[in-house]
PDB file of C-alpha atoms in Angstrom:
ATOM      1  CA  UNK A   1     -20.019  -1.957   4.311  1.00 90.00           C
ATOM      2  CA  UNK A   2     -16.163  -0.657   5.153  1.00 94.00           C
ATOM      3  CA  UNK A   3     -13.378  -2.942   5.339  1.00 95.00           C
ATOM      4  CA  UNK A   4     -10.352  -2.207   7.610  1.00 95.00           C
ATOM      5  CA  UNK A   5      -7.211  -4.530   6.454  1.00 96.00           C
ATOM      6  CA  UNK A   6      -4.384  -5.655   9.161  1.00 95.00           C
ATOM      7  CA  UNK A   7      -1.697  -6.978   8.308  1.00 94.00           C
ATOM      8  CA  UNK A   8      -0.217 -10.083  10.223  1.00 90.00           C
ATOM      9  CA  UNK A   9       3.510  -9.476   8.874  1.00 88.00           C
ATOM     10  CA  UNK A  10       5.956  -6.929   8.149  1.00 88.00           C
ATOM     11  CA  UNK A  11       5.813  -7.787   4.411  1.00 89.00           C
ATOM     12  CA  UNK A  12       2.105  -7.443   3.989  1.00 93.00           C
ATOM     13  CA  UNK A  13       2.781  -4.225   6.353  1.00 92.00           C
ATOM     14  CA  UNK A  14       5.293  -2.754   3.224  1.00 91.00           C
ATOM     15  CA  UNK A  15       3.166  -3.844   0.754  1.00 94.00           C
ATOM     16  CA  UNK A  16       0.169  -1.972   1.908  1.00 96.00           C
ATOM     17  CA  UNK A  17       1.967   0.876   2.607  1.00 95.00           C
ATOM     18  CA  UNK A  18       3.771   0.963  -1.168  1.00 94.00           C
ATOM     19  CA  UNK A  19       0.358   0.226  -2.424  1.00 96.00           C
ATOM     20  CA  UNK A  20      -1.119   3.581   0.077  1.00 96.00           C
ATOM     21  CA  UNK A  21       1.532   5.978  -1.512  1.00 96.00           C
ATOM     22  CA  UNK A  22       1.549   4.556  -4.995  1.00 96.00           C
ATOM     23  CA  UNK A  23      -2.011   5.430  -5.395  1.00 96.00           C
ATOM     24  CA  UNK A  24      -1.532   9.036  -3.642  1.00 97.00           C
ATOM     25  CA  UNK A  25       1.285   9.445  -5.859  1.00 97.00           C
ATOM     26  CA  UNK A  26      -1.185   8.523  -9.003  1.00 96.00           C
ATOM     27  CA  UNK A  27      -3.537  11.082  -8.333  1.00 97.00           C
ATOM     28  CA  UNK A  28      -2.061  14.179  -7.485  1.00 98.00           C
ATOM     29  CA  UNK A  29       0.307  14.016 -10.565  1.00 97.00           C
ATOM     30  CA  UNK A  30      -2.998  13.525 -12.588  1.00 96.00           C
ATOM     31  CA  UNK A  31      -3.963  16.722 -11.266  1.00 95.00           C
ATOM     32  CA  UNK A  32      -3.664  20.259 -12.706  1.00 96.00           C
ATOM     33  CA  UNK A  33      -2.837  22.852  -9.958  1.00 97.00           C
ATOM     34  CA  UNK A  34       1.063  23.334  -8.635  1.00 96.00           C
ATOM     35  CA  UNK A  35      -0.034  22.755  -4.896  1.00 96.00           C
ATOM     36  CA  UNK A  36      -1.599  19.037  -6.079  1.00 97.00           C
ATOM     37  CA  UNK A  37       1.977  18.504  -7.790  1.00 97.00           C
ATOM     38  CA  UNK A  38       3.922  19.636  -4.689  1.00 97.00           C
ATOM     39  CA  UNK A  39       2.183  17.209  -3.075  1.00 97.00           C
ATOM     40  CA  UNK A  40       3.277  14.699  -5.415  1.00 97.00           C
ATOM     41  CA  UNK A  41       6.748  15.571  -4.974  1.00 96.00           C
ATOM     42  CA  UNK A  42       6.490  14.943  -1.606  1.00 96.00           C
ATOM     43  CA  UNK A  43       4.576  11.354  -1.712  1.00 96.00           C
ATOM     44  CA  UNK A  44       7.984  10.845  -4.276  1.00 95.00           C
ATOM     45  CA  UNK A  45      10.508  11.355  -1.364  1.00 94.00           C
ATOM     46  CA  UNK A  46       7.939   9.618   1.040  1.00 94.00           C
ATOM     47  CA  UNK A  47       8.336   6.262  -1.038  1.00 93.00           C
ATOM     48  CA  UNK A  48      12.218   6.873  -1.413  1.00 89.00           C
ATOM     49  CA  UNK A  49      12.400   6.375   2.702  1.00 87.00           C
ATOM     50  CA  UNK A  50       9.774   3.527   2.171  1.00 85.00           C
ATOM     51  CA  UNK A  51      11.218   1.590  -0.007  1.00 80.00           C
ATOM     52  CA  UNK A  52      14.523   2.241   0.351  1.00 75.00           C
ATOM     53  CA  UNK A  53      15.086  -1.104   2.774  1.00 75.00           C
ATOM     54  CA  UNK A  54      17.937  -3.255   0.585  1.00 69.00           C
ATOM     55  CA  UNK A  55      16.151  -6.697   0.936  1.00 79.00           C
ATOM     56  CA  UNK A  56      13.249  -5.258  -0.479  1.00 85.00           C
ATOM     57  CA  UNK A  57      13.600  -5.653  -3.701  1.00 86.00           C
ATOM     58  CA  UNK A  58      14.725  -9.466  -3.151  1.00 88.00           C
ATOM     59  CA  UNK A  59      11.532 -10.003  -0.995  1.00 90.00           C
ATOM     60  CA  UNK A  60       9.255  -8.895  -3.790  1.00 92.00           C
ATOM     61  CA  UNK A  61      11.421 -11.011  -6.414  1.00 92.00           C
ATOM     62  CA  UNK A  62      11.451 -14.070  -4.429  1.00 92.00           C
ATOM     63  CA  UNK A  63       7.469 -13.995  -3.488  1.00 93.00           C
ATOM     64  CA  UNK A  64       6.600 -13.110  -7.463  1.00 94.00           C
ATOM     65  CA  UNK A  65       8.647 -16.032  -8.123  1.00 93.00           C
ATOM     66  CA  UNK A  66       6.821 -18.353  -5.145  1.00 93.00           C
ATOM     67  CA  UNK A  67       3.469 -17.499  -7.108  1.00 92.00           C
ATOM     68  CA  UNK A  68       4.529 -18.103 -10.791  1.00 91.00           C
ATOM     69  CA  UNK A  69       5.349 -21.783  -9.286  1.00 91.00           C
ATOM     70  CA  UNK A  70       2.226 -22.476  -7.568  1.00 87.00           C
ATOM     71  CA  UNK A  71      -0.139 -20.376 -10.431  1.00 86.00           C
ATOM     72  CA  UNK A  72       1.637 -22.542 -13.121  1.00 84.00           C
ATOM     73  CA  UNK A  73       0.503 -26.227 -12.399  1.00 84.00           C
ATOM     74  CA  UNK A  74      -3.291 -24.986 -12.828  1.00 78.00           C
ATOM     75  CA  UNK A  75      -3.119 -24.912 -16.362  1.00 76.00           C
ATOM     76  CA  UNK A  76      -4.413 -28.550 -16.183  1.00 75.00           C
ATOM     77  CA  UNK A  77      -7.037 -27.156 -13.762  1.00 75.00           C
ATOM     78  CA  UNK A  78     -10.448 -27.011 -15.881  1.00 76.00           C
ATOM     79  CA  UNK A  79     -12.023 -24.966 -13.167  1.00 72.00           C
ATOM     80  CA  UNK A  80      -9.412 -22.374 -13.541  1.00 74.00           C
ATOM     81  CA  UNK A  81     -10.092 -19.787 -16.759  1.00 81.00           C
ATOM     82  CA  UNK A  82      -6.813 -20.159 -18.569  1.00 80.00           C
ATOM     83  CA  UNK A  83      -7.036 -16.990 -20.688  1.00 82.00           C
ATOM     84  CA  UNK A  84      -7.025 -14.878 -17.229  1.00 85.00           C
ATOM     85  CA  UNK A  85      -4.210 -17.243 -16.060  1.00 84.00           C
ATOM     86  CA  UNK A  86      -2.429 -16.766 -18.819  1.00 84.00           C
ATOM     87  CA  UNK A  87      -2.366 -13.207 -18.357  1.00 88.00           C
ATOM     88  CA  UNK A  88      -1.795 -13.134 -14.855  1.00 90.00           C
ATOM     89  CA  UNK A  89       1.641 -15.041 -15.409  1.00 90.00           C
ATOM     90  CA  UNK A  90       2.541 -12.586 -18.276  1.00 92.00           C
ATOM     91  CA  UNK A  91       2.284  -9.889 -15.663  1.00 93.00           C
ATOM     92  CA  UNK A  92       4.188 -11.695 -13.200  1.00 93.00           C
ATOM     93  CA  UNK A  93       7.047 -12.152 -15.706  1.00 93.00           C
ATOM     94  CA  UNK A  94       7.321  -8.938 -17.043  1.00 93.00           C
ATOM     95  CA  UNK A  95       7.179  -7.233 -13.643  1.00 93.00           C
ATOM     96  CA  UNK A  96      10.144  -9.804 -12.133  1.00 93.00           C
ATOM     97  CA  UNK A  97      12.085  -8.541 -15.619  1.00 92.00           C
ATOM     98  CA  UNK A  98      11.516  -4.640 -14.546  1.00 91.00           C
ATOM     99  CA  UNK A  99      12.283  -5.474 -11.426  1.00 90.00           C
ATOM    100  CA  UNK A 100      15.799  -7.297 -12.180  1.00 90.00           C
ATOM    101  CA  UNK A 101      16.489  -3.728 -15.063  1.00 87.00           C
ATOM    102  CA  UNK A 102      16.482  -2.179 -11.449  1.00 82.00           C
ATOM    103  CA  UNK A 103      20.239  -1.132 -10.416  1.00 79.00           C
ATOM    104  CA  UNK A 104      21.083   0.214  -7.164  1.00 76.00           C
ATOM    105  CA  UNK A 105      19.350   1.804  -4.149  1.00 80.00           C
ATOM    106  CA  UNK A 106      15.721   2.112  -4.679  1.00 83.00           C
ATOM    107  CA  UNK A 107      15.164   5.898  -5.922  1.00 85.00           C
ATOM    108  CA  UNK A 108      19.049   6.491  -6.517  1.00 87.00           C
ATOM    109  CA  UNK A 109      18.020   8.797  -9.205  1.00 90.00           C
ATOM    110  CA  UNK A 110      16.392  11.132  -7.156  1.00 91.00           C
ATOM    111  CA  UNK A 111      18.969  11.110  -4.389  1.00 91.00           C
ATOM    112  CA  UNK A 112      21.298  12.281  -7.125  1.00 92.00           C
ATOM    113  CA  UNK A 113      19.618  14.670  -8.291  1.00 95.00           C
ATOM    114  CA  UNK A 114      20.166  18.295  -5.873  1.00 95.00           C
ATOM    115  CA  UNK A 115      17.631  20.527  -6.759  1.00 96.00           C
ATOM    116  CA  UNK A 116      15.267  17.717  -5.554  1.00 96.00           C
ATOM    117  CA  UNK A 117      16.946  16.745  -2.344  1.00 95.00           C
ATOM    118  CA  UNK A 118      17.315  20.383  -1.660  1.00 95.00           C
ATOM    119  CA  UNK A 119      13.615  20.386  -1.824  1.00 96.00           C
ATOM    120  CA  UNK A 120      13.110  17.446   0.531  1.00 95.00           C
ATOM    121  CA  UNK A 121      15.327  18.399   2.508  1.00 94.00           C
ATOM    122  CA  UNK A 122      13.117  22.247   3.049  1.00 94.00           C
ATOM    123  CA  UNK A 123      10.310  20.084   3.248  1.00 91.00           C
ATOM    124  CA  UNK A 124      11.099  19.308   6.602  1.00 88.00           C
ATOM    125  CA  UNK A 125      10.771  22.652   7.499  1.00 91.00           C
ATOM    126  CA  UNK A 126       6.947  24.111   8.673  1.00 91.00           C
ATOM    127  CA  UNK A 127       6.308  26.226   5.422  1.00 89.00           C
ATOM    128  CA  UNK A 128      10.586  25.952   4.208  1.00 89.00           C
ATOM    129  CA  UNK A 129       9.475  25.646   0.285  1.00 92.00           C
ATOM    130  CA  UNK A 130       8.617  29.168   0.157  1.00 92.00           C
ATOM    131  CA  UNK A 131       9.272  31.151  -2.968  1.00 92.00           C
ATOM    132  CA  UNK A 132      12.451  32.794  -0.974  1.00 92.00           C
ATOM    133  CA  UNK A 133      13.700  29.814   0.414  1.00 91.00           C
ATOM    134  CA  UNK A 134      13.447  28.138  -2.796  1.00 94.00           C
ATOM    135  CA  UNK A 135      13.162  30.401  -6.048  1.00 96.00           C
ATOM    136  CA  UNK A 136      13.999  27.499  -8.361  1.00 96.00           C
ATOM    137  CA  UNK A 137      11.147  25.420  -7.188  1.00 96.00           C
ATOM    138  CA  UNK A 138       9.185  27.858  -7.220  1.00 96.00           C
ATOM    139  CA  UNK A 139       9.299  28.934 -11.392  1.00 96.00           C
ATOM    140  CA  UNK A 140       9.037  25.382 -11.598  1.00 97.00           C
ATOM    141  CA  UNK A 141       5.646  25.032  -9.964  1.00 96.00           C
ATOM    142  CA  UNK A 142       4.860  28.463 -12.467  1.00 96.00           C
ATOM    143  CA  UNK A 143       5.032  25.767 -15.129  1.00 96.00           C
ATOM    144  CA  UNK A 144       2.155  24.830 -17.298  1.00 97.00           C
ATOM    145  CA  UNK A 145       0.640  21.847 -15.768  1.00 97.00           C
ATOM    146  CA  UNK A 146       1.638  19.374 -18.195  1.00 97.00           C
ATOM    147  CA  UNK A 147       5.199  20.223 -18.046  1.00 97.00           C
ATOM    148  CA  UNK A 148       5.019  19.743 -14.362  1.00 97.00           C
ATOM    149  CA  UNK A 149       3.678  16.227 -14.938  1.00 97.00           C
ATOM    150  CA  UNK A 150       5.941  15.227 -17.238  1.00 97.00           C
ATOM    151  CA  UNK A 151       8.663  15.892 -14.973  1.00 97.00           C
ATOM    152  CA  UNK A 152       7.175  13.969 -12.124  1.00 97.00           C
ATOM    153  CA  UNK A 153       6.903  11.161 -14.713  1.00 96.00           C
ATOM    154  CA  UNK A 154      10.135  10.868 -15.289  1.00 96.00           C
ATOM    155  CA  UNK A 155      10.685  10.831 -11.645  1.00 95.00           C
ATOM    156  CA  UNK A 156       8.717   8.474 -10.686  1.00 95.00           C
ATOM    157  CA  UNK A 157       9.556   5.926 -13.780  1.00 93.00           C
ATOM    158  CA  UNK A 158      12.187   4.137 -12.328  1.00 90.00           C
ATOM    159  CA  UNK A 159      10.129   3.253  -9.295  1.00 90.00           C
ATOM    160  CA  UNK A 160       7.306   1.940 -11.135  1.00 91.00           C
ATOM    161  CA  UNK A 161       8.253  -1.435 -11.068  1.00 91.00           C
ATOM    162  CA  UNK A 162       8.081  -1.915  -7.284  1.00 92.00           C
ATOM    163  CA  UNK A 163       4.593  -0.426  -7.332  1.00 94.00           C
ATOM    164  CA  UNK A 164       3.543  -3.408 -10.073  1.00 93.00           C
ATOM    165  CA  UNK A 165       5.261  -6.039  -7.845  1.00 94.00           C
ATOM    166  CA  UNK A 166       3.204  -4.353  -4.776  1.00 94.00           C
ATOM    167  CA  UNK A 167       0.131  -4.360  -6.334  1.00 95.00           C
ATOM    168  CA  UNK A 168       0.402  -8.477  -8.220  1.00 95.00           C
ATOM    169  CA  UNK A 169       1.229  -9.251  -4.507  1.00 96.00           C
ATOM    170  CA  UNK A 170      -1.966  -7.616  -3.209  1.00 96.00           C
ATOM    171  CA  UNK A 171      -4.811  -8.912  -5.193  1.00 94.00           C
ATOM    172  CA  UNK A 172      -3.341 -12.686  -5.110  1.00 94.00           C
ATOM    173  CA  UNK A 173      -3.505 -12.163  -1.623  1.00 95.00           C
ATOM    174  CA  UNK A 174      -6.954 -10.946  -0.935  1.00 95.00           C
ATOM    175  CA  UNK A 175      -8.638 -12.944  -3.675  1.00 92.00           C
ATOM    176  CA  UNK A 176      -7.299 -16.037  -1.617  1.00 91.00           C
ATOM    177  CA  UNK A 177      -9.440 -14.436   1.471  1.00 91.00           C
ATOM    178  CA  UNK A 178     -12.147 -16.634   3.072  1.00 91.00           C
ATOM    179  CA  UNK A 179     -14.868 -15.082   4.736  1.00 94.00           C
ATOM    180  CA  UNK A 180     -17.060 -15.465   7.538  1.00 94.00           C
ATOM    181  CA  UNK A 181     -19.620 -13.903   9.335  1.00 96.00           C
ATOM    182  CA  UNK A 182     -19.493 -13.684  13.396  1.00 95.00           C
ATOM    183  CA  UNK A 183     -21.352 -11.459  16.166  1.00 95.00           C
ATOM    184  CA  UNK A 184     -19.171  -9.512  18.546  1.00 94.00           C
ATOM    185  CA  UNK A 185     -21.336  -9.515  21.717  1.00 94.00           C
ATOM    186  CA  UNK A 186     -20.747  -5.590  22.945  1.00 92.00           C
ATOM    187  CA  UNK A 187     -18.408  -4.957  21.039  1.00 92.00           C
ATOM    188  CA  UNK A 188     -15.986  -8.150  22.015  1.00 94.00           C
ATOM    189  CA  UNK A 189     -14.840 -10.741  19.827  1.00 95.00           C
ATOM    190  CA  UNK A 190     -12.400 -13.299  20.147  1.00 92.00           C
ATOM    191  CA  UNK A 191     -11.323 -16.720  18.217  1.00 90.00           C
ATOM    192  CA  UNK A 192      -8.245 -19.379  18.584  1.00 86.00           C
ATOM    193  CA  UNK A 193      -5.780 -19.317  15.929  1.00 77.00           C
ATOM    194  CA  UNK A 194      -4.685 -22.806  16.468  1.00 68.00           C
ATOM    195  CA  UNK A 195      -0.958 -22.237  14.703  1.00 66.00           C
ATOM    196  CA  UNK A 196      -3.090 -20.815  11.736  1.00 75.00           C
ATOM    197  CA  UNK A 197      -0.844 -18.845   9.768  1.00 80.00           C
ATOM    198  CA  UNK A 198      -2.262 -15.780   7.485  1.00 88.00           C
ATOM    199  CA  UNK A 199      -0.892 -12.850   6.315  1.00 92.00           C
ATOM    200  CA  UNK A 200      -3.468 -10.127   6.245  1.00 94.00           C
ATOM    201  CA  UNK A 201      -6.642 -10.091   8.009  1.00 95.00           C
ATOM    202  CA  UNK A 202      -9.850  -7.902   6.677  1.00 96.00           C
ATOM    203  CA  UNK A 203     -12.718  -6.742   9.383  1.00 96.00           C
ATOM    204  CA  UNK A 204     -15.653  -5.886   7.389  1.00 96.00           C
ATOM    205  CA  UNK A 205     -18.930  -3.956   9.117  1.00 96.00           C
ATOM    206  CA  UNK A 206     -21.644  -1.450   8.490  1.00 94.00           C
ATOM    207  CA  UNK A 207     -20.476   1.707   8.411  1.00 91.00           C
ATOM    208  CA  UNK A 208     -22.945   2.912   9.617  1.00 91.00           C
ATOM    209  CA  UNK A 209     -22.295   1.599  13.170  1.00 91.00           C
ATOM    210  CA  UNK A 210     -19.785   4.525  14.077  1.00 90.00           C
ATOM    211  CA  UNK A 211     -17.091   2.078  15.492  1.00 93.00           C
ATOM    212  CA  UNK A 212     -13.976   1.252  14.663  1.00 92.00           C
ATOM    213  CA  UNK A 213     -12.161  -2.633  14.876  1.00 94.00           C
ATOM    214  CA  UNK A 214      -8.984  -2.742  17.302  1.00 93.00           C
ATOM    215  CA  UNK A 215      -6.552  -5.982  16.081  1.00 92.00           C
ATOM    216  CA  UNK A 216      -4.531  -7.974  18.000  1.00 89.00           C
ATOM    217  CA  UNK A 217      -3.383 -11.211  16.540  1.00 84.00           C
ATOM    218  CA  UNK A 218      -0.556 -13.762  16.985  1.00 79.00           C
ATOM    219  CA  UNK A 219      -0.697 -17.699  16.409  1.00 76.00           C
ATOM    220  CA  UNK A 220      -2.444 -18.752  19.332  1.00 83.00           C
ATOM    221  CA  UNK A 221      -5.642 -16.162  19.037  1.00 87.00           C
ATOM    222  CA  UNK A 222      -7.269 -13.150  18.040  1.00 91.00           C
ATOM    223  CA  UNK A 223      -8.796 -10.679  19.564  1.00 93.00           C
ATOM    224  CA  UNK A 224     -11.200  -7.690  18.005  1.00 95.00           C
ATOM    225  CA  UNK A 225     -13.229  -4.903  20.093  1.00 94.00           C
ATOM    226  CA  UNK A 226     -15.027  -2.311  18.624  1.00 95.00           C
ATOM    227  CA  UNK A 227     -14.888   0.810  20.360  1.00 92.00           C
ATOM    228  CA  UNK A 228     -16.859   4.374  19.125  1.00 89.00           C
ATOM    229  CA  UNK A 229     -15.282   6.117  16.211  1.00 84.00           C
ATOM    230  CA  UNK A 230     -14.322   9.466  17.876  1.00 79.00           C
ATOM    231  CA  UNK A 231     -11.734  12.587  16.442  1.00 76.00           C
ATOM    232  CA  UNK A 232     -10.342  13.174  19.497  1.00 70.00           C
ATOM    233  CA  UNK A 233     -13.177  15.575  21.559  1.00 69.00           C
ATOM    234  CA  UNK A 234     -13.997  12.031  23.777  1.00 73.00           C
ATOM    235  CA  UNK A 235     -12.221   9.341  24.818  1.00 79.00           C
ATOM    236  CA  UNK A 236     -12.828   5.945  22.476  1.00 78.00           C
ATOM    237  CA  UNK A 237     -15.006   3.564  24.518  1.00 87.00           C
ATOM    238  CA  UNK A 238     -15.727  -0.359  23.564  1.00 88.00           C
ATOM    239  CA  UNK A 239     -19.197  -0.375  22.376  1.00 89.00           C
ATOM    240  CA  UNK A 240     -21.705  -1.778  24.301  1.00 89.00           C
ATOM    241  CA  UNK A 241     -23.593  -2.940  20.967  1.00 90.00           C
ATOM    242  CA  UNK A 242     -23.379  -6.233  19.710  1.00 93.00           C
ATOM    243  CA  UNK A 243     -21.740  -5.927  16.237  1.00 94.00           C
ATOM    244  CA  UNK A 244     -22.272  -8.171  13.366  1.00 95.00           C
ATOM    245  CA  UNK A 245     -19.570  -8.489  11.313  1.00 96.00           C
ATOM    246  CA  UNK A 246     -17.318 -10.215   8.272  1.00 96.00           C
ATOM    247  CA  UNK A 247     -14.162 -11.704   9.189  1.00 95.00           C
ATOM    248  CA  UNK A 248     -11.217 -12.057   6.109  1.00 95.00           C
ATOM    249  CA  UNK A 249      -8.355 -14.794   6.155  1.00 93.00           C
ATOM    250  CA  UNK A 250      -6.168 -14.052   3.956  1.00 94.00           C
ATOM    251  CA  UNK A 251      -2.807 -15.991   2.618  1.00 89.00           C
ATOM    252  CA  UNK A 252      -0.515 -17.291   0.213  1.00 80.00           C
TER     253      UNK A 252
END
């Protein structure tokens, strides 16, 4: 099966994106060679621009503070496995405290420092990071590996509490999913919302199939067609195959 998430509101639509660079970010500084840390660098100033909206970090406070009030009255649930509840609050209060440590613009640090925003800024440029555009950089990424990591580290430390937030956020929202299972008859599917409100919406298939789900949603319906997965040789056509398929509601 393959799962293809849409989400219903700009928030979801930042979250999944934080949660997309976060984990790009993750592994290329685990890796060893300078052209996997350059790329690092880069996701770095990618999630500067990302999250550098100023009500962002008031949107995640004020939604990790909307769960802690509905998670805490199931402690006299005794279908609800307090240890894991327990925990899951923890995390929820020590991410709001990293989060609150945070002092102005989301990746100030990095827009301070110039040797990095000279790099961004080259970055811009097809191939400008070359070793005589930028001989600095360059003896940096001639660095033993772990040196190079421990730099980005440090870099990316102060932004680690947004990606925490991002990710709490996340898996209360798709563990609240409820699924069912539907037939698109060739290819077409469509369903009234009737006001129902959700905030992310998951299309799950065989992948097998060689389509790929096309979203439109708004309170009064939705509407999925599955056209052929092509790369760009053909045109995408709506399948003539009926496709069975899981259908995701997901929200807060």
């Amino acid at each position: 099966m393959i799962s293809f998430e849409f989400p219903v509101n700009e928030r979801t639509r930042s979250l999944l994106r934080l949660e997309q660079l976060y984990r790009r970010l993750a592994y290329f500084v685990d890796g060893e060679h300078a052209n996997e840390h350059h790329s690092a660098l880069l996701t770095l100033f990618e999630l500067m621009e990302t999250a550098s909206r100023a009500d962002l970090k008031a949107d995640l406070l004020q939604e990790l503070e909307r769960q802690k009030q509905l998670l805490e009255p199931l402690h006299d649930n005794p279908a609800i496995e307090q240890h894991t509840l327990d925990g899951l609050l923890d995390e929820i209060e020590l991410t709001t405290s990293r989060l609150l440590e945070l002092t102005g613009k989301f990746g100030q640090h990095l827009r301070e420092n110039e040797w990095l925003m000279a790099i961004k800024q080259r970055a811009g440029i097809p191939g400008g990071t070359c070793q005589f555009d930028l001989p600095s950089y360059f003896l940096w990424q001639l660095k033993p590996a772990e040196e190079r990591r421990a730099d980005l580290n440090r870099w990316a430390a102060p932004l680690m509490p947004t990606a925490g937030a991002a990710r709490i956020l996340l898996k209360l929202l798709r563990d609240s999913g409820k699924t069912h299972h539907y037939l698109a008859r060739k290819g077409m599917f469509q369903q009234m919302s009737g006001g129902k409100v959700v905030q992310l919406i998951r299309v799950s298939f065989d992948e097998n199939l060689g389509v790929l789900p096309e979203l439109s949603a708004n309170k009064y319906a939705l509407n999925i067609r599955f056209v052929s997965a092509v790369t760009g040789e053909v045109r995408a056509r709506q399948t003539d195959a009926d496709v069975d398929f899981e259908l995701t509601f997901c929200k807060f």
